[in-house]
PDB file of C-alpha atoms in Angstrom:
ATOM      1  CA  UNK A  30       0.000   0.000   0.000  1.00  0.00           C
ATOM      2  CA  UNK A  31       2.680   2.414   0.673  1.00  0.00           C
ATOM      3  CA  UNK A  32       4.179   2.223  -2.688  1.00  0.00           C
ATOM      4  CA  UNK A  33       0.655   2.228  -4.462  1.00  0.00           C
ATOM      5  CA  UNK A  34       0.276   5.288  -2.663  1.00  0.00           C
ATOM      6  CA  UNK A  35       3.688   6.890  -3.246  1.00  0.00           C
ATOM      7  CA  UNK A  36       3.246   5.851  -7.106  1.00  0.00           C
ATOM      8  CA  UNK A  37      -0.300   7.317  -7.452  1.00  0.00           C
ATOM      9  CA  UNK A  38       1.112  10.700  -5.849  1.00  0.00           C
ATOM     10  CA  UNK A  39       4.212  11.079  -8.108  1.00  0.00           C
ATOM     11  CA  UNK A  40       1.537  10.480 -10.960  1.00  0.00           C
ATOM     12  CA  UNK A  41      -0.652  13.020  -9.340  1.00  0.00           C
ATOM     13  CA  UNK A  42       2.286  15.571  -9.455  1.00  0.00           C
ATOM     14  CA  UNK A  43       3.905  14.672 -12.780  1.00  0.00           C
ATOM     15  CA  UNK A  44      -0.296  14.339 -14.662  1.00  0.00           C
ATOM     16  CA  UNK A  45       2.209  11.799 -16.967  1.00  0.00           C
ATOM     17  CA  UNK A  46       2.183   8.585 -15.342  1.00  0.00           C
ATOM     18  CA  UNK A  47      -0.696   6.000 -15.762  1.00  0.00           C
ATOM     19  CA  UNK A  48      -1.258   2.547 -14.482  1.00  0.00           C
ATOM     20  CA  UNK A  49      -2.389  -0.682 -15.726  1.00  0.00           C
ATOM     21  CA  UNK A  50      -2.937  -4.220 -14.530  1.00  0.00           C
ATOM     22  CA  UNK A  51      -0.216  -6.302 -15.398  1.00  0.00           C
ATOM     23  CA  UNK A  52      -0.327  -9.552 -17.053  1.00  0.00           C
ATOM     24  CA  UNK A  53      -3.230 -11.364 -17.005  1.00  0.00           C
ATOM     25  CA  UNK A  54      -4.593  -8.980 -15.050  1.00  0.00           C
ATOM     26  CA  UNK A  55      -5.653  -9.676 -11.311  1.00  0.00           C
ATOM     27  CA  UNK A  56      -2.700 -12.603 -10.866  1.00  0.00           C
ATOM     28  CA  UNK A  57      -0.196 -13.566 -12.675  1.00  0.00           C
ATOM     29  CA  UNK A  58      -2.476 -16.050 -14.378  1.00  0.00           C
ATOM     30  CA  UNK A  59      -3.597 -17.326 -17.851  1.00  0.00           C
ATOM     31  CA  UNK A  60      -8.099 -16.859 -17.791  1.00  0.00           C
ATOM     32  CA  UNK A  61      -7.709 -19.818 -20.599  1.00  0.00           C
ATOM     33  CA  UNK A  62      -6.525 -22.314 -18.180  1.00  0.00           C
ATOM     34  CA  UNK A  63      -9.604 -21.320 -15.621  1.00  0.00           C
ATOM     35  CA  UNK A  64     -12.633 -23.623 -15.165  1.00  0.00           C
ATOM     36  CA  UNK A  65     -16.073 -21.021 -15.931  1.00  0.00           C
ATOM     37  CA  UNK A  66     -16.836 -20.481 -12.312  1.00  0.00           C
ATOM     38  CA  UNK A  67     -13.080 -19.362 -11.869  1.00  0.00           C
ATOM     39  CA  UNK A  68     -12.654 -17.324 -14.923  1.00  0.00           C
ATOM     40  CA  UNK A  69     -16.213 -15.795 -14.103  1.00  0.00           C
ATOM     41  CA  UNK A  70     -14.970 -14.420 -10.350  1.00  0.00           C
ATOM     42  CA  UNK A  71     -11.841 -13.354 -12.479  1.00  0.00           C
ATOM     43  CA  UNK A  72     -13.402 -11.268 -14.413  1.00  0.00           C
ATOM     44  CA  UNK A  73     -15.629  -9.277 -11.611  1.00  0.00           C
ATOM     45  CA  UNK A  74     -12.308  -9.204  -9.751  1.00  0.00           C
ATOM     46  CA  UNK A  75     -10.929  -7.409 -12.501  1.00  0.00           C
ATOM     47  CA  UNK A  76     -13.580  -4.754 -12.415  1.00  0.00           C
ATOM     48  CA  UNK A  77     -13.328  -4.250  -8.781  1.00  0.00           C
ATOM     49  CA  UNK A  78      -9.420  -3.722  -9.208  1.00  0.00           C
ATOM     50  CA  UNK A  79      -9.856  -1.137 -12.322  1.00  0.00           C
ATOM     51  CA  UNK A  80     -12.168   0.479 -10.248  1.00  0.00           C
ATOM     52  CA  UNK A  81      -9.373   0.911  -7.428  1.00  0.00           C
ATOM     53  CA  UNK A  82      -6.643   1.624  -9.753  1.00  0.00           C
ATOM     54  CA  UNK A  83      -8.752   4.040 -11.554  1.00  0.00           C
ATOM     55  CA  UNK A  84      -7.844   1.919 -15.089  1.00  0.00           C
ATOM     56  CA  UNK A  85      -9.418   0.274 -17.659  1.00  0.00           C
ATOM     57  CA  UNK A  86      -6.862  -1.556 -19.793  1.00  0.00           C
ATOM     58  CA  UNK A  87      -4.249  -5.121 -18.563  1.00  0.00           C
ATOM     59  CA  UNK A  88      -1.758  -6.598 -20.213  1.00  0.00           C
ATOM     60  CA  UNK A  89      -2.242 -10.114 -21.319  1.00  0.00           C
ATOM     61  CA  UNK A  90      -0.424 -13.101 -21.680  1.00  0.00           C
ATOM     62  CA  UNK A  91      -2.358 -16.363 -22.796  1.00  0.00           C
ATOM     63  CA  UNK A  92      -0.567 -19.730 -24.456  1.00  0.00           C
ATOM     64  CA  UNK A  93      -0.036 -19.635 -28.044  1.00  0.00           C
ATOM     65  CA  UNK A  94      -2.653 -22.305 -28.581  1.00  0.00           C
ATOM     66  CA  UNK A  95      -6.002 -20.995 -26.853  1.00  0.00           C
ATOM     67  CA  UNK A  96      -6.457 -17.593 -28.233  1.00  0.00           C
ATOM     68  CA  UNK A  97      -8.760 -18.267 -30.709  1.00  0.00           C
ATOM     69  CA  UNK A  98     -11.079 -19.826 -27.418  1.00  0.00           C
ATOM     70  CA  UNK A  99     -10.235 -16.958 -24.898  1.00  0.00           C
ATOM     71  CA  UNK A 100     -12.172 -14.337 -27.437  1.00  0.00           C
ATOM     72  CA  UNK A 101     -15.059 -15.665 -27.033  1.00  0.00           C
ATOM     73  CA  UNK A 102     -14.899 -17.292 -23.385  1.00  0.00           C
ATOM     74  CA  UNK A 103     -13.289 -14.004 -21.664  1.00  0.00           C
ATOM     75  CA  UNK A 104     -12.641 -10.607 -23.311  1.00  0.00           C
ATOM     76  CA  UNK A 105     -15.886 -10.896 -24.940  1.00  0.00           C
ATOM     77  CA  UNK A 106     -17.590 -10.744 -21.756  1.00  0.00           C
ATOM     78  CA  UNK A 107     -15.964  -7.171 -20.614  1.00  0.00           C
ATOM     79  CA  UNK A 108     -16.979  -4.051 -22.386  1.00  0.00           C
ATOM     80  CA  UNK A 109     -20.511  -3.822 -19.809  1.00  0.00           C
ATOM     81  CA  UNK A 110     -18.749  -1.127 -17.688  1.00  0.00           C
ATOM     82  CA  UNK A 111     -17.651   0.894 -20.398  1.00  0.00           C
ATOM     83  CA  UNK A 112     -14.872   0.336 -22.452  1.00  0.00           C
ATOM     84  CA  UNK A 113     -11.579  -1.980 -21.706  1.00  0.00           C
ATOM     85  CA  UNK A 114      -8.172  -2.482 -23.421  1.00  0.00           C
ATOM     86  CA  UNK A 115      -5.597  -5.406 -23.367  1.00  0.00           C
ATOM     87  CA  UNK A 116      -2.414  -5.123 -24.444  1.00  0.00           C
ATOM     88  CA  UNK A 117      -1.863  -8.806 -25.837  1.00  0.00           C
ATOM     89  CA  UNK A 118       1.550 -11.058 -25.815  1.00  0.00           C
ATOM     90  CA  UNK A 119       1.712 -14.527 -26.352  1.00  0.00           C
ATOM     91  CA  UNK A 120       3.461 -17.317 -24.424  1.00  0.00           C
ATOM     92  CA  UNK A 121       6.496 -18.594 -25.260  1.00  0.00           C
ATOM     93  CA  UNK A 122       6.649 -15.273 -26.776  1.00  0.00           C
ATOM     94  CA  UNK A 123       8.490 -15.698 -29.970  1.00  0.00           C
ATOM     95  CA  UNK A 124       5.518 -17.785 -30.868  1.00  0.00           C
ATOM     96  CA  UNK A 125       3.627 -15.301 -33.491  1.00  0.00           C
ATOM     97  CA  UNK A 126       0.040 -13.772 -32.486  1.00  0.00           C
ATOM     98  CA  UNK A 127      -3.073 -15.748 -33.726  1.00  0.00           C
ATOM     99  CA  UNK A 128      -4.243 -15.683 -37.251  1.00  0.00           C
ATOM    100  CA  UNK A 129      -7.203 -13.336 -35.658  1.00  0.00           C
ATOM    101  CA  UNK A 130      -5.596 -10.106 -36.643  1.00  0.00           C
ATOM    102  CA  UNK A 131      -4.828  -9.610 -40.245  1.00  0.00           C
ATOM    103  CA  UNK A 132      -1.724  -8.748 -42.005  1.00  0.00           C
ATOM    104  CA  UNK A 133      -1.907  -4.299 -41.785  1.00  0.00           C
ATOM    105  CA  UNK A 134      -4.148  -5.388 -38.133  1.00  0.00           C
ATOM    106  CA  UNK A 135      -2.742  -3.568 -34.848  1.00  0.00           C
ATOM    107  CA  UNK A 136      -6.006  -4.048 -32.884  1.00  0.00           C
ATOM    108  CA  UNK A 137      -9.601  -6.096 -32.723  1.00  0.00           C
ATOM    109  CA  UNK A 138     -12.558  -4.501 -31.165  1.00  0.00           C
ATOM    110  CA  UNK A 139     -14.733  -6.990 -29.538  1.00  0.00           C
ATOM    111  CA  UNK A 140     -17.988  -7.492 -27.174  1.00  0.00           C
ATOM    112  CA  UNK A 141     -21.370  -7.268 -26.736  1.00  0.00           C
ATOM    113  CA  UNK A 142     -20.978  -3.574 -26.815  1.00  0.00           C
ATOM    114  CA  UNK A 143     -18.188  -3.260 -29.647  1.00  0.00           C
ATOM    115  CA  UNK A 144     -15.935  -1.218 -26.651  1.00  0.00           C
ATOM    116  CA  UNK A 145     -13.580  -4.209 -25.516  1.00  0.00           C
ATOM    117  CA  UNK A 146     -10.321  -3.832 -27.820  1.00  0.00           C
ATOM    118  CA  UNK A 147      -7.387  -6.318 -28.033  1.00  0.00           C
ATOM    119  CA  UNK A 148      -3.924  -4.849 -29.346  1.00  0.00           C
ATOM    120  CA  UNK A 149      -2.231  -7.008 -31.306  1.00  0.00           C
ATOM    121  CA  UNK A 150       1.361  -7.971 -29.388  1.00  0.00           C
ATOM    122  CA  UNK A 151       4.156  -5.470 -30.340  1.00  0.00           C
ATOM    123  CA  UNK A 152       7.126  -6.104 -27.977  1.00  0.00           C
ATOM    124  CA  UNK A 153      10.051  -4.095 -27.181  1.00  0.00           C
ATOM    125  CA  UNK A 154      12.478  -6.898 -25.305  1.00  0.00           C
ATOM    126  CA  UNK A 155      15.759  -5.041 -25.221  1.00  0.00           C
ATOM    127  CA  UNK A 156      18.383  -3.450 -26.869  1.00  0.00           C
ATOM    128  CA  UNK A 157      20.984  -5.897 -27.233  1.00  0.00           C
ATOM    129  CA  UNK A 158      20.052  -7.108 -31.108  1.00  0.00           C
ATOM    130  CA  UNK A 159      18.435 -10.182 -30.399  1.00  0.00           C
ATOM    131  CA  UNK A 160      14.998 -11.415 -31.572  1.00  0.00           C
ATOM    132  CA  UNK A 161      11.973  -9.049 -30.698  1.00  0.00           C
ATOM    133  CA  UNK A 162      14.907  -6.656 -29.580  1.00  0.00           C
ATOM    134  CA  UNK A 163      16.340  -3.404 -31.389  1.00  0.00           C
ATOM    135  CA  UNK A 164      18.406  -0.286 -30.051  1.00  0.00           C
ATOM    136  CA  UNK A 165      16.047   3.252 -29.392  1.00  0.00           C
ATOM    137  CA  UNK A 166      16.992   4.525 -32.992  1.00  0.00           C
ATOM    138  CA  UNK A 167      15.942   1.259 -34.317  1.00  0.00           C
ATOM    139  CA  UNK A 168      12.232   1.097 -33.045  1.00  0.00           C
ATOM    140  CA  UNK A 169      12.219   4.818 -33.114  1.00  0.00           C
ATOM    141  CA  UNK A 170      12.977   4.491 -37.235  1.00  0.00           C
ATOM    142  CA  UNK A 171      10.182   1.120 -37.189  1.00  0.00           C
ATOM    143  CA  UNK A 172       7.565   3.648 -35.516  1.00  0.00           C
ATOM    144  CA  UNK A 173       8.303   6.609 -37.904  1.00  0.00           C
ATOM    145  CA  UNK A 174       8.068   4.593 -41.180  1.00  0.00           C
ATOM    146  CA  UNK A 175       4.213   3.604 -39.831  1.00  0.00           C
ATOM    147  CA  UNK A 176       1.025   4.635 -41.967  1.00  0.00           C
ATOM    148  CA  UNK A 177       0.557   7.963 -40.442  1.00  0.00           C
ATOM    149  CA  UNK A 178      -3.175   7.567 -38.469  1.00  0.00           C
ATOM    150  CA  UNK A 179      -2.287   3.895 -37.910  1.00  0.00           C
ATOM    151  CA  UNK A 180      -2.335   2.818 -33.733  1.00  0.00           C
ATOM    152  CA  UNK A 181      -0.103   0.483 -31.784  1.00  0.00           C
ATOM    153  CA  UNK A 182       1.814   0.062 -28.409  1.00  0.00           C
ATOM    154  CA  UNK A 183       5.426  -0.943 -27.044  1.00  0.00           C
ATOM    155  CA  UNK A 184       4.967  -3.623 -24.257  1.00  0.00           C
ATOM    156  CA  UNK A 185       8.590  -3.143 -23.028  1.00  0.00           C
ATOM    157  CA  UNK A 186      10.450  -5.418 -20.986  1.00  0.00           C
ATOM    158  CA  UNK A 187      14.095  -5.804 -19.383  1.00  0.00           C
ATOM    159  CA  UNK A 188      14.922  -9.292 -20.827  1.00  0.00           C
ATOM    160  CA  UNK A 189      17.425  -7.751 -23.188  1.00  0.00           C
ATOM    161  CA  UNK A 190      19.061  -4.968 -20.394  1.00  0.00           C
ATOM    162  CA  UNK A 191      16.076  -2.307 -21.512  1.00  0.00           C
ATOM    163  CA  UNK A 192      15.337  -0.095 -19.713  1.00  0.00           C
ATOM    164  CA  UNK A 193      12.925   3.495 -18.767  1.00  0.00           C
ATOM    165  CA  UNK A 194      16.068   5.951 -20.462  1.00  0.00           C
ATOM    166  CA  UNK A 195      15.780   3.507 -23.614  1.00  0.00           C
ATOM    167  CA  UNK A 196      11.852   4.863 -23.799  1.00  0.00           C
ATOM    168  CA  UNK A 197      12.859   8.279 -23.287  1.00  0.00           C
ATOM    169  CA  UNK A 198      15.716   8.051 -25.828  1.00  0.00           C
ATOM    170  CA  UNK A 199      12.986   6.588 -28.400  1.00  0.00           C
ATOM    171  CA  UNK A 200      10.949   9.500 -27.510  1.00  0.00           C
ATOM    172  CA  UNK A 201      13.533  11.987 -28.915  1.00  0.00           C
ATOM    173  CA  UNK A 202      14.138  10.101 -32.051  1.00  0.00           C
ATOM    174  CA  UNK A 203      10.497   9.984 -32.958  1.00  0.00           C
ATOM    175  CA  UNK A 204       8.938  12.511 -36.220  1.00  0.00           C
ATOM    176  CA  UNK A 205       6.683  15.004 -35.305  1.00  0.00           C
ATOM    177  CA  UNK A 206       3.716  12.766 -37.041  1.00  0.00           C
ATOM    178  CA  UNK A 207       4.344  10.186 -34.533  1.00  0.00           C
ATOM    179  CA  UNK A 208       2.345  10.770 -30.932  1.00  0.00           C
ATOM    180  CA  UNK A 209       3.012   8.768 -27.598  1.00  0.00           C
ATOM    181  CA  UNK A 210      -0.553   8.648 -25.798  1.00  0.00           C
ATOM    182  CA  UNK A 211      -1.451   6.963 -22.183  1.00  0.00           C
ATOM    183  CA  UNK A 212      -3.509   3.319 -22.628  1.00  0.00           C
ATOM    184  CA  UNK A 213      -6.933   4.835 -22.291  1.00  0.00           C
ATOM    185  CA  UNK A 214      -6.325   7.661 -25.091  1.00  0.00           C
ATOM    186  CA  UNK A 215      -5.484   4.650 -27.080  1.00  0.00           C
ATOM    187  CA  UNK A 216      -8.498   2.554 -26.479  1.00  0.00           C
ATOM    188  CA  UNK A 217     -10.749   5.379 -27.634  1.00  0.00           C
ATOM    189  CA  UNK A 218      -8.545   6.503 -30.772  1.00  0.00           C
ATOM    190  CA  UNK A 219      -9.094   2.398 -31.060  1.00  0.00           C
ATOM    191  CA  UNK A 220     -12.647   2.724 -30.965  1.00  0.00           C
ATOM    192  CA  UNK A 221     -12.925   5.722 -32.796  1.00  0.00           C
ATOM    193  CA  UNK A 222     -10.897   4.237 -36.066  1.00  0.00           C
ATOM    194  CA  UNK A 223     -12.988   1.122 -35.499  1.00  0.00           C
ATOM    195  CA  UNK A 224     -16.540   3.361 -35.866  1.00  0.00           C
ATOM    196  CA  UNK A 225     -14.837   5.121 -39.074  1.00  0.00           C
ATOM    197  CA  UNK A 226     -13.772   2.329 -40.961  1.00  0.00           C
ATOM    198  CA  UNK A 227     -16.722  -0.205 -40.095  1.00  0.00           C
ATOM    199  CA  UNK A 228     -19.534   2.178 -41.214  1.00  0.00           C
TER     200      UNK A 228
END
């Protein structure tokens, strides 16, 4: 609680800093795996903790074989609250994403309500060279050559000695066309593109 609280003040002070759940969410935890009564309490759990947090978006690992299942059997059954986001990696992750999201695809909108949106897994995993890894001018150069109004996210991680200064470093390198937005402004640019373009 103490560093919750210290964490939510800097972010107070600083209006820059935003939270998320981390993956899957509540626990560290894959909802696939869950029998229904489980993965039902899971998902009012994770309500009642994006209420706390003030949040509406998790990261989320599943196994590379039970996407296709987890649509329909758990993000599908978000979205009654008002919008969610999950920021979606697969395990082992150099398995590739399911063949769910097209080609040119960064996101699926999903749901009863057409408000639940799934971001297609785009990892940052260091800056050493190795797979799903690349130096700040490197993924700063992949994010400026991308179709200007497309939308996508960095899930960054330390496996390959990155770091927060390799963020801010990308941040310098990036065009002027190219904006870095919290999660929840990019669940609603989401939803907005998805309104546009399914009209």
């Amino acid at each position: 609680p103490e560093f919750a609280r210290h964490a939510y003040s800097v972010a107070a002070a600083t209006g820059a800093d935003f939270f998320n759940l981390p993956a899957s969410g509540d626990m560290y935890s894959y909802p696939s795996t869950m029998n229904e009564p489980s993965r039902s309490n899971y998902i009012e759990t994770m309500e009642v903790d994006w209420e706390i947090m003030g949040s509406t978006t998790s990261v989320h690992w599943e196994w590379f074989y039970s996407w296709l299942h987890t649509v329909d059997r758990y993000f599908s059954r978000f979205g009654g609250k008002g919008p969610r986001g999950f920021f979606l990696t697969t395990v082992p992750y150099l398995f590739p994403m399911p063949i769910f999201f097209g080609r040119d695809e960064d996101f699926k909108v999903v749901g009863p309500e057409d408000n639940v949106v799934l971001f297609k897994s785009n990892e940052w995993r260091g800056v050493t060279g190795k797979s799903h890894e690349a130096t700040a001018r490197e993924m700063a150069a992949k994010l400026n050559k991308r179709e200007k109004g497309g939308l996508t996210h960095l899930y960054m991680t330390s496996d390959g000695n990155n770091a927060l200064d390799s963020f801010y470093l990308l941040a310098e390198q990036l065009d002027e066309h190219v904006m870095i937005v919290n999660d929840e402004t990019l669940v609603d640019l989401a939803l907005q593109k998805h309104k546009r373009t399914s009209k």
